[in-house]
Short mmCIF file of C-alpha atoms (C1' of nucleotides) in Angstrom, two decimals:
data_model
loop_
_atom_site.label_atom_id
_atom_site.label_comp_id
_atom_site.label_asym_id
_atom_site.label_seq_id
_atom_site.Cartn_x
_atom_site.Cartn_y
_atom_site.Cartn_z
CA MET A 1 25.74 147.74 20.12
CA THR A 2 22.75 146.95 22.16
CA ASP A 3 21.03 143.54 22.23
CA THR A 4 18.27 145.03 19.97
CA GLN A 5 20.72 146.55 18.01
CA HIS A 6 22.27 143.34 17.21
CA LYS A 7 19.06 141.38 16.59
CA THR A 8 17.83 143.72 13.99
CA LYS A 9 21.48 143.54 12.12
CA THR A 10 20.92 139.38 12.39
CA ARG A 11 17.66 139.52 10.92
CA ILE A 12 18.84 141.75 7.97
CA LEU A 13 22.14 139.80 7.51
CA LYS A 14 20.19 136.63 7.58
CA ALA A 15 17.45 137.94 4.95
CA ALA A 16 20.19 138.87 2.82
CA SER A 17 22.09 135.80 2.81
CA GLU A 18 19.07 133.66 2.24
CA LEU A 19 18.09 135.78 -0.85
CA PHE A 20 21.79 135.90 -2.03
CA LEU A 21 22.42 132.04 -1.67
CA LYS A 22 19.35 131.26 -3.75
CA GLY A 23 19.34 134.36 -6.37
CA GLY A 24 22.85 135.64 -6.14
CA VAL A 25 23.28 139.36 -6.60
CA ALA A 26 20.56 140.00 -8.82
CA ALA A 27 18.33 138.99 -6.39
CA LEU A 28 19.79 141.45 -3.77
CA SER A 29 18.06 144.65 -3.69
CA VAL A 30 17.65 146.98 -0.59
CA ARG A 31 13.62 146.50 -0.69
CA ALA A 32 13.81 142.78 -1.09
CA ILE A 33 16.15 142.65 1.73
CA ALA A 34 13.87 144.63 3.93
CA LYS A 35 11.09 142.85 3.05
CA ARG A 36 12.40 139.78 4.00
CA ALA A 37 13.83 140.82 7.16
CA GLY A 38 10.25 142.39 7.88
CA MET A 39 11.23 146.05 8.11
CA SER A 40 12.10 148.84 5.92
CA THR A 41 14.90 150.01 3.80
CA ILE A 42 16.09 152.67 6.28
CA ASN A 43 17.46 149.83 8.60
CA ILE A 44 20.10 148.72 5.60
CA TYR A 45 21.25 152.20 6.38
CA SER A 46 21.63 152.58 9.64
CA HIS A 47 22.59 149.19 10.47
CA PHE A 48 24.60 148.49 7.52
CA GLN A 49 26.08 151.34 5.14
CA GLY A 50 23.44 150.47 2.51
CA LYS A 51 24.14 148.40 -0.34
CA GLN A 52 27.63 148.75 -0.28
CA GLY A 53 27.65 147.38 3.23
CA ILE A 54 25.25 144.39 2.61
CA LEU A 55 27.78 143.52 -0.26
CA ASP A 56 30.98 143.72 1.88
CA THR A 57 29.66 141.85 4.80
CA LEU A 58 28.97 138.93 2.33
CA TYR A 59 32.12 139.39 0.45
CA ILE A 60 34.05 139.17 3.68
CA GLU A 61 31.93 135.90 4.19
CA GLY A 62 33.28 134.44 1.01
CA PHE A 63 37.02 135.37 1.74
CA GLU A 64 36.42 133.54 4.90
CA LYS A 65 35.12 130.74 3.44
CA VAL A 66 38.28 130.32 1.34
CA SER A 67 40.44 131.17 4.16
CA ALA A 68 38.94 127.98 6.45
CA ALA A 69 39.12 126.03 3.06
CA MET A 70 43.39 125.98 3.56
CA ASP A 71 43.05 125.28 7.57
CA ILE A 72 44.70 121.87 7.29
CA ASP A 73 45.68 120.12 10.30
CA MET A 74 49.50 120.22 9.23
CA THR A 75 50.65 117.58 11.89
CA ARG A 76 48.49 114.90 10.56
CA HIS A 77 49.57 115.63 6.64
CA SER A 78 52.78 115.69 4.88
CA PRO A 79 53.10 119.48 2.83
CA ARG A 80 52.22 118.03 -0.25
CA GLU A 81 48.91 116.23 1.05
CA ALA A 82 48.21 119.49 3.03
CA ILE A 83 48.28 121.36 -0.13
CA VAL A 84 46.29 118.88 -2.32
CA LEU A 85 43.78 119.02 0.59
CA GLY A 86 43.40 122.47 1.22
CA MET A 87 42.57 122.91 -2.74
CA LYS A 88 40.08 120.25 -2.44
CA HIS A 89 38.49 122.08 -0.04
CA TYR A 90 38.80 125.30 -2.04
CA LEU A 91 36.73 123.47 -4.85
CA ASP A 92 34.19 122.46 -2.53
CA ILE A 93 33.66 125.95 -1.48
CA ALA A 94 33.44 127.37 -5.07
CA GLU A 95 30.98 125.27 -5.68
CA GLN A 96 28.51 125.11 -2.56
CA TYR A 97 29.17 128.96 -2.18
CA ASN A 98 28.88 129.90 -6.03
CA ALA A 99 27.17 133.23 -5.20
CA HIS A 100 29.98 134.15 -2.79
CA TYR A 101 32.55 133.07 -5.00
CA ARG A 102 31.59 134.97 -7.77
CA LEU A 103 31.02 137.98 -5.96
CA ILE A 104 34.82 137.89 -4.44
CA PHE A 105 35.58 137.88 -8.22
CA GLY A 106 33.60 140.86 -9.25
CA GLU A 107 30.93 139.51 -10.76
CA ALA A 108 28.46 141.26 -9.03
CA ASP A 109 27.02 144.98 -9.55
CA PRO A 110 29.25 146.56 -11.74
CA SER A 111 29.38 149.84 -9.37
CA TYR A 112 30.43 147.99 -6.42
CA THR A 113 33.71 148.37 -5.15
CA PRO A 114 35.31 146.24 -1.88
CA SER A 115 35.99 148.69 0.84
CA PRO A 116 39.19 148.68 2.96
CA ASP A 117 38.27 145.96 5.22
CA ALA A 118 36.67 143.90 2.16
CA ARG A 119 39.98 143.70 0.77
CA GLN A 120 41.75 143.12 3.71
CA ALA A 121 40.01 139.75 4.03
CA GLY A 122 41.02 138.77 0.30
CA ILE A 123 44.50 139.93 1.42
CA ALA A 124 44.43 137.50 4.68
CA ALA A 125 43.03 134.48 2.68
CA PHE A 126 45.79 135.00 0.13
CA GLU A 127 48.16 135.15 3.34
CA ARG A 128 46.40 131.79 4.94
CA LEU A 129 47.19 130.34 1.20
CA VAL A 130 50.82 131.45 1.42
CA THR A 131 51.48 129.66 4.61
CA LEU A 132 50.00 126.47 3.72
CA THR A 133 51.89 126.17 0.46
CA SER A 134 55.16 127.73 1.56
CA SER A 135 55.61 124.60 3.89
CA PHE A 136 56.61 122.57 1.16
CA LEU A 137 58.85 125.06 -0.63
CA PRO A 138 62.67 124.72 0.76
CA LYS A 139 63.25 126.42 3.90
CA ASP A 140 65.26 129.12 2.44
CA ALA A 141 62.66 130.22 -0.55
CA SER A 142 62.41 133.99 -0.18
CA ARG A 143 59.16 135.61 0.23
CA THR A 144 58.30 136.57 -3.24
CA ARG A 145 59.07 133.11 -4.46
CA LYS A 146 56.49 131.42 -1.59
CA GLN A 147 54.14 134.09 -2.86
CA GLU A 148 54.64 133.24 -6.69
CA PHE A 149 54.27 129.70 -5.79
CA ALA A 150 50.86 130.39 -3.82
CA LEU A 151 49.89 132.83 -6.68
CA THR A 152 50.37 130.05 -9.27
CA LEU A 153 48.06 127.62 -7.28
CA TRP A 154 45.47 130.29 -6.85
CA ALA A 155 45.43 131.24 -10.54
CA THR A 156 44.87 127.64 -11.94
CA LEU A 157 42.40 126.69 -9.64
CA HIS A 158 40.55 130.01 -10.25
CA GLY A 159 41.06 129.68 -13.79
CA PHE A 160 39.56 126.31 -14.12
CA VAL A 161 36.54 127.21 -11.60
CA ARG A 162 35.76 130.07 -13.64
CA LEU A 163 35.80 128.35 -17.07
CA HIS A 164 33.50 125.95 -15.85
CA GLY A 165 31.13 128.57 -15.25
CA ASN A 166 31.23 129.52 -19.09
CA ALA A 167 29.66 127.90 -22.47
CA VAL A 168 33.17 126.21 -23.02
CA SER A 169 32.11 123.57 -20.26
CA GLU A 170 29.23 122.56 -22.31
CA LEU A 171 31.11 122.20 -25.44
CA VAL A 172 34.00 120.08 -23.75
CA ASP A 173 32.86 116.74 -23.07
CA ILE A 174 34.97 117.00 -19.60
CA SER A 175 33.23 114.75 -17.19
CA ASN A 176 36.06 115.22 -14.57
CA TRP A 177 36.34 118.74 -14.27
CA ARG A 178 37.29 118.80 -10.57
CA GLN A 179 40.50 115.79 -11.50
CA MET A 180 41.55 117.80 -14.40
CA THR A 181 41.68 121.05 -12.49
CA LEU A 182 43.38 119.26 -9.52
CA GLU A 183 46.23 117.46 -12.38
CA ALA A 184 46.97 120.82 -13.57
CA ALA A 185 47.53 122.66 -9.96
CA ILE A 186 49.75 119.16 -9.02
CA ARG A 187 51.77 119.78 -12.00
CA GLN A 188 52.80 123.14 -10.72
CA ILE A 189 53.71 121.60 -7.59
CA ASP A 190 55.86 119.01 -9.36
CA ALA A 191 57.46 121.64 -11.26
CA ALA A 192 58.09 123.56 -8.20
CA GLN A 193 59.77 120.34 -6.30
CA ALA A 194 61.81 119.61 -9.53
CA GLU A 195 63.21 122.72 -9.10
CA GLY A 196 64.51 122.61 -6.06
CA MET B 1 18.94 146.88 -43.67
CA THR B 2 18.77 150.17 -45.33
CA ASP B 3 21.74 152.67 -45.22
CA THR B 4 20.12 155.15 -42.96
CA GLN B 5 19.47 152.03 -40.55
CA HIS B 6 23.09 151.08 -40.88
CA LYS B 7 23.79 154.60 -40.01
CA THR B 8 22.06 154.69 -36.89
CA LYS B 9 23.05 151.33 -35.75
CA THR B 10 26.78 152.69 -36.38
CA ARG B 11 26.42 155.83 -34.46
CA ILE B 12 24.60 153.64 -31.38
CA LEU B 13 27.49 151.06 -31.28
CA LYS B 14 30.05 153.63 -31.59
CA ALA B 15 28.50 155.72 -28.80
CA ALA B 16 28.14 152.59 -26.57
CA SER B 17 31.85 151.65 -27.50
CA GLU B 18 33.30 155.01 -26.36
CA LEU B 19 31.33 154.82 -23.14
CA PHE B 20 32.63 151.23 -22.64
CA LEU B 21 36.13 151.85 -23.40
CA LYS B 22 36.12 154.47 -20.87
CA GLY B 23 34.09 153.25 -17.74
CA GLY B 24 33.19 149.49 -18.41
CA VAL B 25 29.60 148.32 -18.14
CA ALA B 26 28.87 150.49 -15.25
CA ALA B 27 28.74 153.41 -17.79
CA LEU B 28 26.43 151.97 -20.17
CA SER B 29 22.85 152.90 -19.39
CA VAL B 30 20.80 153.18 -22.27
CA ARG B 31 20.11 157.25 -21.64
CA ALA B 32 23.67 157.45 -21.37
CA ILE B 33 24.29 155.59 -24.62
CA ALA B 34 21.22 157.47 -26.57
CA LYS B 35 22.52 160.86 -25.39
CA ARG B 36 26.07 160.34 -26.89
CA ALA B 37 24.82 159.03 -30.10
CA GLY B 38 22.47 162.07 -30.10
CA MET B 39 19.25 160.54 -30.21
CA SER B 40 16.20 158.98 -28.07
CA THR B 41 16.62 155.77 -26.16
CA ILE B 42 13.73 154.29 -28.20
CA ASN B 43 16.39 153.47 -30.80
CA ILE B 44 18.53 151.13 -28.60
CA TYR B 45 15.32 149.12 -28.80
CA SER B 46 14.58 148.91 -32.27
CA HIS B 47 18.11 148.86 -33.92
CA PHE B 48 19.53 146.43 -30.98
CA GLN B 49 17.44 144.52 -28.33
CA GLY B 50 17.83 147.16 -25.63
CA LYS B 51 20.42 146.78 -23.10
CA GLN B 52 21.04 142.96 -23.65
CA GLY B 53 21.52 143.39 -27.53
CA ILE B 54 24.32 145.95 -26.68
CA LEU B 55 25.82 143.99 -24.07
CA ASP B 56 25.60 140.91 -26.71
CA THR B 57 27.71 142.96 -29.22
CA LEU B 58 30.18 143.59 -27.05
CA TYR B 59 30.37 140.49 -25.59
CA ILE B 60 30.73 139.21 -28.98
CA GLU B 61 33.70 141.95 -29.98
CA GLY B 62 35.34 140.78 -26.56
CA PHE B 63 35.75 137.00 -27.81
CA GLU B 64 36.46 138.18 -31.51
CA LYS B 65 39.46 139.84 -30.00
CA VAL B 66 40.39 136.79 -28.11
CA SER B 67 40.05 134.67 -31.22
CA ALA B 68 42.30 137.21 -32.97
CA ALA B 69 44.61 137.09 -30.72
CA MET B 70 45.09 133.03 -31.64
CA ASP B 71 45.73 133.81 -35.23
CA ILE B 72 49.41 132.68 -35.55
CA ASP B 73 51.05 132.08 -38.73
CA MET B 74 51.98 128.45 -38.33
CA THR B 75 54.24 128.41 -41.17
CA ARG B 76 56.68 130.86 -39.51
CA HIS B 77 56.91 129.18 -36.01
CA SER B 78 57.19 126.02 -34.40
CA PRO B 79 54.07 124.75 -32.41
CA ARG B 80 55.62 125.53 -29.06
CA GLU B 81 56.47 129.05 -30.38
CA ALA B 82 53.08 129.72 -31.78
CA ILE B 83 51.26 128.79 -28.73
CA VAL B 84 53.75 131.07 -26.73
CA LEU B 85 53.01 134.19 -28.73
CA GLY B 86 49.20 133.20 -29.00
CA MET B 87 49.61 133.53 -25.10
CA LYS B 88 51.23 136.78 -25.10
CA HIS B 89 48.38 138.24 -27.72
CA TYR B 90 45.95 136.67 -25.25
CA LEU B 91 47.54 139.40 -22.10
CA ASP B 92 47.92 141.80 -24.48
CA ILE B 93 44.09 141.81 -25.30
CA ALA B 94 43.43 141.32 -21.64
CA GLU B 95 45.22 144.36 -20.92
CA GLN B 96 44.16 146.68 -23.66
CA TYR B 97 40.45 145.69 -23.67
CA ASN B 98 39.92 145.24 -19.90
CA ALA B 99 36.31 146.02 -20.19
CA HIS B 100 35.45 143.69 -22.73
CA TYR B 101 37.91 141.24 -20.66
CA ARG B 102 35.65 141.45 -17.84
CA LEU B 103 32.16 141.57 -19.74
CA ILE B 104 33.21 138.19 -21.14
CA PHE B 105 34.10 137.02 -17.73
CA GLY B 106 30.61 137.95 -16.47
CA GLU B 107 31.79 140.86 -14.45
CA ALA B 108 29.05 142.80 -16.03
CA ASP B 109 25.12 143.43 -15.01
CA PRO B 110 24.32 140.57 -12.90
CA SER B 111 20.92 140.12 -14.81
CA TYR B 112 22.99 140.08 -18.00
CA THR B 113 23.21 136.46 -19.51
CA PRO B 114 25.10 136.16 -22.72
CA SER B 115 22.60 135.12 -25.75
CA PRO B 116 22.86 131.71 -27.74
CA ASP B 117 24.88 133.92 -30.59
CA ALA B 118 27.26 135.63 -27.91
CA ARG B 119 27.69 132.00 -26.45
CA GLN B 120 28.95 130.97 -29.88
CA ALA B 121 31.42 133.52 -30.02
CA GLY B 122 32.96 132.22 -26.76
CA ILE B 123 32.96 128.71 -28.23
CA ALA B 124 34.37 129.99 -31.36
CA ALA B 125 37.10 131.46 -29.47
CA PHE B 126 38.11 128.03 -27.43
CA GLU B 127 38.00 126.22 -30.83
CA ARG B 128 40.28 128.47 -32.15
CA LEU B 129 42.70 128.07 -28.97
CA VAL B 130 42.08 124.35 -29.45
CA THR B 131 43.23 124.43 -32.99
CA LEU B 132 46.38 126.63 -32.15
CA THR B 133 47.39 124.45 -29.17
CA SER B 134 46.68 120.71 -30.50
CA SER B 135 49.60 121.26 -33.04
CA PHE B 136 51.62 120.71 -30.22
CA LEU B 137 49.88 117.41 -28.98
CA PRO B 138 50.88 113.85 -30.65
CA LYS B 139 49.08 113.31 -33.77
CA ASP B 140 47.28 110.58 -32.46
CA ALA B 141 45.88 112.66 -29.41
CA SER B 142 42.38 112.30 -28.94
CA ARG B 143 39.64 115.33 -29.14
CA THR B 144 39.45 115.28 -25.64
CA ARG B 145 42.93 115.33 -24.81
CA LYS B 146 43.10 118.07 -27.02
CA GLN B 147 40.44 120.18 -25.47
CA GLU B 148 41.71 119.39 -21.76
CA PHE B 149 45.16 120.57 -22.88
CA ALA B 150 43.54 123.95 -24.31
CA LEU B 151 41.60 124.40 -21.76
CA THR B 152 44.44 123.99 -19.08
CA LEU B 153 46.18 126.91 -21.04
CA TRP B 154 43.44 129.35 -20.92
CA ALA B 155 42.59 128.45 -17.48
CA THR B 156 46.20 129.30 -16.27
CA LEU B 157 46.23 132.51 -18.25
CA HIS B 158 42.90 133.62 -16.85
CA GLY B 159 43.31 132.77 -13.51
CA PHE B 160 46.51 135.22 -13.37
CA VAL B 161 44.68 138.00 -15.03
CA ARG B 162 41.92 137.97 -12.90
CA LEU B 163 43.90 137.80 -9.85
CA HIS B 164 46.01 140.77 -11.07
CA GLY B 165 42.66 142.65 -10.67
CA ASN B 166 42.27 141.66 -7.03
CA ALA B 167 43.54 143.33 -3.92
CA VAL B 168 46.38 140.70 -3.73
CA SER B 169 48.25 141.92 -6.65
CA GLU B 170 48.97 145.19 -4.53
CA LEU B 171 50.09 143.19 -1.45
CA VAL B 172 52.29 140.69 -3.66
CA ASP B 173 55.77 142.67 -5.02
CA ILE B 174 55.56 140.94 -8.11
CA SER B 175 57.06 143.30 -10.68
CA ASN B 176 56.60 140.95 -13.40
CA TRP B 177 53.28 139.33 -13.39
CA ARG B 178 53.22 138.76 -17.10
CA GLN B 179 56.27 136.59 -17.35
CA MET B 180 55.07 134.69 -14.04
CA THR B 181 51.89 133.99 -15.90
CA LEU B 182 53.98 132.81 -19.11
CA GLU B 183 56.10 130.54 -17.07
CA ALA B 184 53.47 128.82 -15.32
CA ALA B 185 51.60 128.30 -18.59
CA ILE B 186 55.10 126.86 -20.08
CA ARG B 187 55.40 124.51 -17.00
CA GLN B 188 52.15 123.00 -18.20
CA ILE B 189 53.08 123.04 -21.90
CA ASP B 190 56.37 121.40 -20.77
CA ALA B 191 54.27 118.68 -18.70
CA ALA B 192 52.62 117.99 -21.70
CA GLN B 193 55.56 117.43 -23.86
CA ALA B 194 57.15 115.22 -21.05
CA GLU B 195 53.91 112.95 -21.05
CA GLY B 196 54.46 112.02 -24.53
"C1'" DG C 1 -1.22 165.51 -52.73
"C1'" DG C 2 -2.71 161.48 -50.10
"C1'" DC C 3 -1.99 157.48 -47.44
"C1'" DT C 4 0.57 154.03 -45.28
"C1'" DG C 5 4.39 152.26 -43.31
"C1'" DT C 6 8.56 153.19 -40.74
"C1'" DA C 7 11.85 155.47 -38.00
"C1'" DT C 8 12.23 158.56 -34.18
"C1'" DA C 9 10.73 161.56 -30.09
"C1'" DT C 10 8.28 161.95 -25.66
"C1'" DA C 11 6.27 160.79 -22.14
"C1'" DA C 12 4.98 157.33 -18.48
"C1'" DC C 13 5.75 152.88 -16.06
"C1'" DA C 14 7.85 150.03 -12.35
"C1'" DC C 15 11.95 149.15 -10.22
"C1'" DT C 16 16.40 150.52 -8.23
"C1'" DG C 17 19.63 153.01 -4.38
"C1'" DT C 18 19.45 156.40 -1.27
"C1'" DT C 19 17.85 160.05 1.55
"C1'" DA C 20 14.52 163.69 3.85
"C1'" DT C 21 10.86 163.86 6.81
"C1'" DA C 22 7.66 161.99 10.25
"C1'" DT C 23 6.61 158.62 13.46
"C1'" DT C 24 7.46 155.53 17.35
"C1'" DT C 25 10.30 153.50 20.79
"C1'" DT C 26 13.37 153.38 24.32
"C1'" DG C 27 15.93 155.26 28.07
"C1'" DT C 28 16.99 158.62 31.68
"C1'" DC C 29 16.17 161.84 34.96
"C1'" DA C 30 13.36 164.26 38.29
"C1'" DT D 1 5.44 157.61 36.91
"C1'" DG D 2 5.65 161.72 33.84
"C1'" DA D 3 8.26 164.30 30.72
"C1'" DC D 4 12.02 164.85 27.63
"C1'" DA D 5 15.51 163.52 24.63
"C1'" DA D 6 17.98 160.59 21.74
"C1'" DA D 7 17.42 156.63 19.09
"C1'" DA D 8 15.31 153.78 15.75
"C1'" DT D 9 11.96 153.01 12.64
"C1'" DA D 10 8.63 154.01 8.95
"C1'" DT D 11 6.84 156.83 5.08
"C1'" DA D 12 7.56 159.27 1.25
"C1'" DA D 13 9.65 161.43 -2.05
"C1'" DC D 14 14.19 161.93 -5.02
"C1'" DA D 15 16.71 160.94 -9.16
"C1'" DG D 16 18.01 157.00 -11.93
"C1'" DT D 17 17.56 152.85 -14.42
"C1'" DG D 18 15.36 149.46 -18.43
"C1'" DT D 19 11.82 149.26 -20.73
"C1'" DT D 20 7.48 150.26 -23.48
"C1'" DA D 21 2.75 152.86 -24.71
"C1'" DT D 22 1.76 156.41 -27.13
"C1'" DA D 23 2.27 160.46 -30.32
"C1'" DT D 24 4.95 163.02 -33.92
"C1'" DA D 25 7.70 163.28 -38.21
"C1'" DC D 26 9.58 161.39 -41.93
"C1'" DA D 27 9.90 158.54 -46.32
"C1'" DG D 28 7.95 155.70 -50.13
"C1'" DC D 29 4.23 154.78 -52.98
"C1'" DC D 30 0.46 155.21 -55.95
#
DNA sequence: GGCTGTATATAACACTGTTATATTTTGTCA
DNA sequence: TGACAAAATATAACAGTGTTATATACAGCC
C-alpha cells in the first residue's frame, strides 16, 4: 500500500469513526462518510469493501477495545482482583464506546454480517477473557470448564449492559447499575470458588 | 374500526409476520409487505403508522410472548420451581421467536425507536417477571430488592441467549447451552436464598 | 342519481448502497 | 521531457428503500 493510499484510507476511517461515535450506525451512510472525508463514494469501495468493509473495521475496533479491557497485569493482582478489574474495564468500554458496543452485539444494519476476520476478532476477545478468568480456577480445570466460566461472566456483564439500554432501566430505581452488575458477576465467581 | 378496515389490518399484519418470521427485519420492506398482502404501500401508512407502526406491533408481540412465558400457575409450583419453569419458557421463546427476540433487543433497523406503547410492553413484561420472582424473596423485601433480583435473572438469561448468537458459541464446545444458562441463573437464586 | 367522504392505487420524491463510465493523476519508460 | 499505461478518483446512473402527493375507485347518505 503506497503512502497516498494509506492517507486516503486514514481519512475515510477518521470520517467514519467521527460520524459513528456521534450518531451510531444510523449516521453511517457511504455518502455521509465520503462527504466528511472530502472525497467521492467510490473510495469507500476501492479502499474498503464498501459499507461492509467500514462496518467490519469498526466491529474489529470494538472487539479490540474489549480485548484491551482484559489486559491486566497479573503480577500486581491476585486472580480474583484481576478479574474484577477486567470487568470494571469492560463496563467502562461498554459505556464510553457505546456505538462500537452495540455494533458488536448486532445492533447495526440488519443486513450486516461480520466477515470471517471480524468474527475472528470476537473469538480473540473471548480467548483473552478465558486467559484472564482461568487463572482463578484450579490448575487442572478442563478447557470446557474454563470456557464455561469465562462465558458465564461475559453473559452476566452483557446482560446487565444491554438491559440498561432498555426501557426497563427507566422504570427501575437503580442508581447503581454498575455495582449491581459487578455484584452479580462476583456471585458467579464466589460460586465457582465454592465449587472447588 | 369497520369490519373491512379490520380485515385490511389483519392482512397486512399477517403478511408482515410471515416475512418477519422467515427473514427477520431485513425482509421487512413496506413494498414486500404490501406485495405479500396483495395491496399497495399506502395501506401500511393508513392502517399502521408506516414502517414504525409495523415494527412497534411486532415489538409488542415479542414482549407479549415474553410476558406469557412468565405465566406460571403458582398454586401448582413452589416459588423456586415457578421461577425455573418461567426461565425455561423464556429460553423457549427466545429460540422459537428469534426474530421477535432480536427486535426487542434492538437488533433491527438502526433508525427504529420503540414508541411509548411499545416501551410500555417491555415494562409490563418486566413487571410480570418481578411478580414471578418476588414470591421467592422474603415477604418484607423492598420494591428495589425485588426489582434487582428480577433484573439479575433477566440479565443472566439474556446474556447467554445473546452470546449464543455470537461467533463465540461456535468456538466453545458447549453442547448444553441451555443447561449452562439455567445453572448460572440458579446460582443467582441460590445466592439470594443464602442471603436471607 | 348525485355528492361527499373514505379507501386504495399510482406516481413521484429524496435517500440509500453499489457500480458503470468518464476523467484526472501518477508512475514508468524511452 | 513527453508519451503511454495503470491507478485513483469523480460523476452519473441504477435499483431498492421509506414516505407522501395526487389520482382513482368505492361506499354511504340524501
